[in-house]
Tab-separated table of C-alpha atoms in Angstrom:
chain	number	residue	atom	x	y	z
A	25	MET	CA	16.865	-6.795	-14.873
A	26	ALA	CA	13.443	-8.315	-15.474
A	27	ALA	CA	13.321	-11.792	-16.936
A	28	GLU	CA	12.606	-11.990	-20.667
A	29	PRO	CA	9.118	-13.348	-21.440
A	30	VAL	CA	9.106	-16.859	-22.829
A	31	PRO	CA	7.507	-16.966	-26.307
A	32	GLY	CA	4.116	-18.650	-26.193
A	33	LEU	CA	3.977	-18.647	-22.376
A	34	ARG	CA	0.805	-17.059	-21.049
A	35	LEU	CA	1.272	-15.114	-17.830
A	36	PRO	CA	-1.164	-16.030	-15.033
A	37	GLU	CA	-4.057	-13.673	-14.358
A	38	LEU	CA	-5.081	-12.351	-10.972
A	39	ALA	CA	-8.783	-13.197	-10.726
A	40	ASP	CA	-11.319	-11.005	-8.919
A	41	SER	CA	-11.698	-13.508	-6.075
A	42	GLN	CA	-7.923	-13.766	-5.649
A	43	PHE	CA	-7.526	-9.995	-5.593
A	44	ARG	CA	-10.251	-9.736	-2.931
A	45	LEU	CA	-8.343	-12.208	-0.758
A	46	LEU	CA	-5.186	-10.115	-1.110
A	47	GLN	CA	-7.177	-6.964	-0.294
A	48	ARG	CA	-8.368	-8.657	2.903
A	49	LEU	CA	-4.859	-9.808	3.777
A	50	MET	CA	-3.503	-6.265	3.404
A	51	LEU	CA	-6.372	-4.749	5.375
A	52	GLU	CA	-5.924	-7.193	8.259
A	53	ALA	CA	-2.124	-6.939	8.308
A	54	SER	CA	-1.627	-3.227	7.754
A	55	GLY	CA	-4.994	-1.440	7.706
A	56	ILE	CA	-4.309	-0.424	4.103
A	57	ALA	CA	-7.294	-0.697	1.778
A	58	LEU	CA	-6.105	-1.643	-1.711
A	59	ALA	CA	-8.233	0.139	-4.304
A	60	ALA	CA	-9.562	-1.773	-7.298
A	61	ASN	CA	-7.238	0.133	-9.631
A	62	LYS	CA	-4.230	-1.349	-7.772
A	63	ARG	CA	-4.918	-4.806	-9.170
A	64	PRO	CA	-2.345	-4.593	-12.031
A	65	LEU	CA	0.263	-3.300	-9.554
A	66	VAL	CA	-0.492	-6.178	-7.158
A	67	ALA	CA	-0.242	-8.740	-9.949
A	68	GLY	CA	3.047	-7.305	-11.151
A	69	ARG	CA	4.706	-7.114	-7.763
A	70	LEU	CA	3.688	-10.635	-6.733
A	71	MET	CA	4.700	-12.210	-10.055
A	72	LYS	CA	8.295	-12.500	-8.822
A	73	ARG	CA	7.068	-14.583	-5.858
A	74	LEU	CA	5.240	-16.974	-8.190
A	75	ARG	CA	8.482	-17.380	-10.105
A	76	HIS	CA	10.443	-17.825	-6.878
A	77	TYR	CA	8.249	-20.770	-5.849
A	78	GLN	CA	7.747	-21.949	-9.443
A	79	LEU	CA	3.976	-21.731	-9.065
A	80	PRO	CA	1.630	-21.735	-12.072
A	81	GLY	CA	-0.762	-19.092	-10.732
A	82	TYR	CA	-1.956	-16.851	-7.917
A	83	GLU	CA	-4.355	-19.479	-6.576
A	84	GLN	CA	-1.437	-21.706	-5.590
A	85	TYR	CA	0.381	-18.731	-4.078
A	86	LEU	CA	-2.640	-17.830	-1.943
A	87	GLN	CA	-2.815	-21.436	-0.731
A	88	LEU	CA	0.846	-21.179	0.246
A	89	LEU	CA	0.171	-17.987	2.224
A	90	GLU	CA	-2.470	-19.802	4.269
A	91	GLN	CA	0.064	-22.305	5.584
A	92	PRO	CA	1.257	-21.552	9.154
A	93	HIS	CA	4.982	-21.833	8.375
A	94	TYR	CA	4.754	-19.159	5.666
A	95	LEU	CA	4.143	-16.224	8.018
A	96	ALA	CA	7.348	-14.574	6.780
A	97	GLU	CA	5.979	-14.741	3.239
A	98	ARG	CA	2.783	-12.977	4.351
A	99	ARG	CA	4.936	-10.205	5.811
A	100	LEU	CA	6.838	-10.020	2.530
A	101	VAL	CA	3.554	-9.533	0.669
A	102	VAL	CA	2.835	-6.485	2.844
A	103	ASP	CA	6.327	-5.163	2.097
A	104	LEU	CA	5.903	-5.654	-1.641
A	105	LEU	CA	2.473	-4.042	-1.788
A	106	THR	CA	3.295	-1.048	0.373
A	107	THR	CA	4.239	1.927	-1.750
A	108	ASN	CA	7.512	3.415	-0.498
A	109	GLU	CA	8.073	6.400	-2.776
A	110	THR	CA	10.185	8.921	-0.918
A	111	TYR	CA	13.225	11.156	-1.277
A	112	PHE	CA	15.325	13.552	0.776
A	113	PHE	CA	13.711	16.893	1.704
A	114	ARG	CA	10.383	15.928	0.158
A	115	GLU	CA	7.831	18.778	0.283
A	116	PRO	CA	10.460	21.496	0.831
A	117	ALA	CA	7.957	23.998	2.262
A	118	HIS	CA	7.741	21.752	5.326
A	119	PHE	CA	11.490	21.834	5.815
A	120	ALA	CA	11.576	25.611	5.381
A	121	PHE	CA	8.908	25.956	8.097
A	122	PHE	CA	10.634	23.386	10.310
A	123	GLY	CA	13.989	25.156	10.008
A	124	GLN	CA	12.510	28.496	11.033
A	125	TRP	CA	10.728	26.865	13.968
A	126	LEU	CA	13.917	25.120	15.088
A	127	ALA	CA	15.902	28.366	15.110
A	128	LYS	CA	13.473	29.893	17.628
A	129	ARG	CA	12.887	26.882	19.865
A	130	LYS	CA	14.760	26.048	23.078
A	131	GLY	CA	14.938	22.827	25.044
A	132	ALA	CA	14.997	19.099	24.374
A	133	LEU	CA	13.555	17.900	21.109
A	134	ARG	CA	12.007	14.518	20.384
A	135	ILE	CA	10.873	13.926	16.806
A	136	TRP	CA	8.931	11.044	15.275
A	137	SER	CA	9.059	10.168	11.589
A	138	ALA	CA	6.033	7.867	11.756
A	139	ALA	CA	6.225	6.383	8.238
A	140	CYS	CA	9.932	6.601	7.542
A	141	SER	CA	10.148	4.172	4.592
A	142	SER	CA	13.834	3.744	3.651
A	143	GLY	CA	15.042	6.575	5.893
A	144	GLU	CA	15.202	9.647	3.690
A	145	GLU	CA	12.747	11.615	5.842
A	146	PRO	CA	14.317	11.028	9.290
A	147	TYR	CA	17.805	11.718	7.956
A	148	SER	CA	16.538	14.912	6.287
A	149	LEU	CA	15.109	15.901	9.679
A	150	ALA	CA	18.393	15.078	11.402
A	151	MET	CA	20.285	17.333	8.994
A	152	ALA	CA	17.768	20.136	9.532
A	153	VAL	CA	18.098	19.890	13.321
A	154	SER	CA	21.897	19.908	13.063
A	155	GLU	CA	21.771	22.951	10.799
A	156	HIS	CA	19.097	25.061	12.508
A	157	GLY	CA	18.562	23.648	15.995
A	158	THR	CA	19.633	25.395	19.199
A	159	THR	CA	19.947	22.279	21.375
A	160	GLN	CA	22.189	19.207	21.492
A	161	ASP	CA	19.485	17.298	23.367
A	162	TRP	CA	17.571	15.823	20.466
A	163	SER	CA	16.618	12.467	19.022
A	164	ILE	CA	14.502	11.039	16.214
A	165	LEU	CA	12.343	7.924	16.225
A	166	ALA	CA	11.923	6.519	12.715
A	167	SER	CA	9.241	3.863	12.373
A	168	ASP	CA	7.671	1.885	9.580
A	169	LEU	CA	5.562	-1.201	9.015
A	170	SER	CA	8.087	-2.679	6.582
A	171	LEU	CA	11.115	-4.476	8.019
A	172	SER	CA	12.877	-4.381	4.648
A	173	MET	CA	12.522	-0.579	4.563
A	174	LEU	CA	13.858	-0.311	8.108
A	175	GLU	CA	16.872	-2.421	7.130
A	176	ARG	CA	17.609	-0.056	4.253
A	177	ALA	CA	17.212	2.929	6.557
A	178	ALA	CA	19.630	1.409	9.069
A	179	SER	CA	22.383	1.311	6.454
A	180	GLY	CA	22.039	5.028	5.676
A	181	ILE	CA	23.401	4.356	2.170
A	182	TYR	CA	21.811	5.938	-0.910
A	183	ASP	CA	22.485	6.605	-4.584
A	184	LEU	CA	23.911	10.038	-5.355
A	185	ALA	CA	20.883	10.732	-7.559
A	186	GLN	CA	18.819	10.890	-4.354
A	187	ALA	CA	20.781	13.947	-3.222
A	188	ARG	CA	19.339	16.213	-5.913
A	189	HIS	CA	17.070	18.074	-3.454
A	190	PHE	CA	19.721	18.655	-0.772
A	191	PRO	CA	20.278	22.289	0.239
A	192	GLU	CA	23.572	23.533	-1.139
A	193	GLY	CA	26.570	22.198	0.773
A	194	TRP	CA	24.608	19.773	2.956
A	195	LEU	CA	25.677	16.636	1.100
A	196	HIS	CA	29.338	17.301	1.919
A	197	ARG	CA	28.521	18.556	5.398
A	198	TYR	CA	26.425	15.625	6.581
A	199	CYS	CA	27.292	12.689	4.303
A	200	LEU	CA	30.296	10.695	3.089
A	201	ASN	CA	30.862	10.104	-0.612
A	202	GLY	CA	31.446	6.505	-1.602
A	203	VAL	CA	34.724	5.426	-3.189
A	204	GLY	CA	35.767	2.271	-4.998
A	205	ALA	CA	32.917	-0.223	-5.029
A	206	MET	CA	30.714	2.445	-3.375
A	207	HIS	CA	31.327	5.023	-6.109
A	208	GLY	CA	28.104	6.833	-7.012
A	209	ARG	CA	26.646	6.373	-3.558
A	210	PHE	CA	26.778	8.257	-0.272
A	211	ARG	CA	26.251	7.437	3.391
A	212	VAL	CA	24.738	9.637	6.088
A	213	GLN	CA	27.389	10.427	8.704
A	214	ALA	CA	27.516	8.183	11.750
A	215	ALA	CA	26.935	11.146	14.092
A	216	LEU	CA	23.512	11.670	12.514
A	217	ARG	CA	22.656	7.989	12.161
A	218	GLN	CA	23.243	7.567	15.898
A	219	ARG	CA	20.574	10.177	16.605
A	220	VAL	CA	17.970	8.122	14.705
A	221	SER	CA	16.456	5.018	16.302
A	222	LEU	CA	14.531	2.632	14.063
A	223	ARG	CA	11.492	0.676	15.158
A	224	GLU	CA	8.748	-1.405	13.582
A	225	VAL	CA	5.381	0.233	14.293
A	226	ASN	CA	2.003	-0.567	12.746
A	227	LEU	CA	0.031	2.677	12.946
A	228	VAL	CA	-3.350	0.942	12.885
A	229	GLN	CA	-2.575	-0.872	16.127
A	230	PRO	CA	-2.103	0.522	19.671
A	231	LEU	CA	1.317	2.118	19.911
A	232	PRO	CA	4.073	0.085	21.559
A	233	GLU	CA	5.104	1.041	25.068
A	234	GLY	CA	7.738	3.759	25.182
A	235	VAL	CA	6.641	5.575	22.022
A	236	GLY	CA	6.291	9.255	22.907
A	237	PRO	CA	5.828	11.928	23.911
A	238	PHE	CA	7.141	14.097	21.065
A	239	GLU	CA	7.599	17.758	20.231
A	240	VAL	CA	7.288	17.058	16.488
A	241	ILE	CA	5.579	14.291	14.525
A	242	PHE	CA	5.872	13.839	10.760
A	243	LEU	CA	2.972	11.742	9.425
A	244	ARG	CA	3.229	12.490	5.742
A	245	ASN	CA	1.830	10.735	2.688
A	246	VAL	CA	0.515	7.719	4.584
A	247	LEU	CA	-3.067	8.703	5.469
A	248	ILE	CA	-4.045	8.518	1.800
A	249	TYR	CA	-3.931	4.704	2.069
A	250	PHE	CA	-6.651	4.457	4.744
A	251	ASP	CA	-10.380	5.036	4.870
A	252	ASN	CA	-11.708	8.032	6.778
A	253	ASP	CA	-12.476	6.187	10.029
A	254	GLU	CA	-9.014	4.622	10.151
A	255	LYS	CA	-7.416	7.990	9.378
A	256	GLN	CA	-9.165	9.517	12.391
A	257	ARG	CA	-8.058	6.702	14.681
A	258	ILE	CA	-4.445	6.955	13.517
A	259	VAL	CA	-4.218	10.739	13.838
A	260	ARG	CA	-5.940	10.767	17.242
A	261	ARG	CA	-3.540	8.084	18.489
A	262	LEU	CA	-0.549	10.130	17.368
A	263	VAL	CA	-1.832	13.474	18.608
A	264	GLU	CA	-2.128	11.903	22.063
A	265	GLN	CA	1.669	11.532	21.949
A	266	LEU	CA	2.218	15.166	20.954
A	267	VAL	CA	3.082	17.619	23.727
A	268	PRO	CA	1.106	20.887	23.991
A	269	GLY	CA	2.592	23.302	21.492
A	270	GLY	CA	4.081	20.435	19.478
A	271	LEU	CA	3.864	20.220	15.704
A	272	LEU	CA	2.163	17.689	13.434
A	273	PHE	CA	3.098	17.583	9.750
A	274	ILE	CA	0.911	15.727	7.248
A	275	GLY	CA	1.257	15.456	3.475
A	276	HIS	CA	0.100	18.347	1.308
A	277	ALA	CA	-2.304	16.003	-0.485
A	278	GLU	CA	-3.895	14.866	2.792
A	279	SER	CA	-6.594	16.330	5.022
A	280	ILE	CA	-7.657	15.943	8.645
A	281	HIS	CA	-10.429	18.530	8.390
A	282	GLY	CA	-13.401	17.701	10.580
A	283	PHE	CA	-11.563	15.243	12.820
A	284	GLY	CA	-12.318	17.346	15.921
A	285	LEU	CA	-8.770	17.224	17.262
A	286	PRO	CA	-7.076	19.774	19.566
A	287	LEU	CA	-5.026	21.215	16.709
A	288	ARG	CA	-4.721	24.570	15.009
A	289	LEU	CA	-3.434	25.119	11.498
A	290	LEU	CA	-0.164	27.079	11.368
A	291	SER	CA	0.750	26.601	7.714
A	292	PRO	CA	-0.496	24.363	4.896
A	293	SER	CA	-0.515	20.802	6.357
A	294	VAL	CA	1.290	21.924	9.540
A	295	TYR	CA	-0.668	21.801	12.807
A	296	GLN	CA	0.078	22.735	16.406
A	297	HIS	CA	-1.262	20.898	19.445
A	298	LEU	CA	-3.329	23.248	21.586
């Protein structure tokens, strides 16, 4: 629960110069360009850190971030300012297409959920492969910039409200209902969690050794946070890890038109490597 405002206490304001410094920090750390209209969101999300350190304003917090032994706090800023809206089976048309593709495909399957947030996407993919796939030789890499999101994904525990988009019967088939103190929650079955490996990956940097190749890459609802040049670099870097004939999924609100990549459109926001 949010703290009650103290009568007569004026909340600190995030000045233009302070916001520009935070924009630069985010750009350097994550490649994400914070738009000007994100300023109220930034101020709101960082207010709790001012309270944590009992600081009077953002200027003092920015001075703290500049100190060498506060590197963990800089990482926390990136976590707090990275939007992580996600849910199971988001953009169901993608999962319908993916299920049909899985039913026809033979051979080993390596999948990358490249911006996995708190794990809903990779676990949705794992359920789809278990339901429709024709092979037992499959694995999923789930990566994200945020360590706190990766920790949540590792637990595989979610509120029951997040199961509202599950296909009928899948919650009971692939998850365990919580009891006692865990009532109202569910956990993805261990057999599926073991198929998903979690790794910290910053998509604006060269990929770590051992990432790829893949038959399927999901890169959804992340490109919208980057400028056009950075988008091209990210997508090109990922397509290089996609095998010929492999699939790339991007968000329905995103576009890679004009990037000059060896891809052909199969379905809205679904591409195949030539």
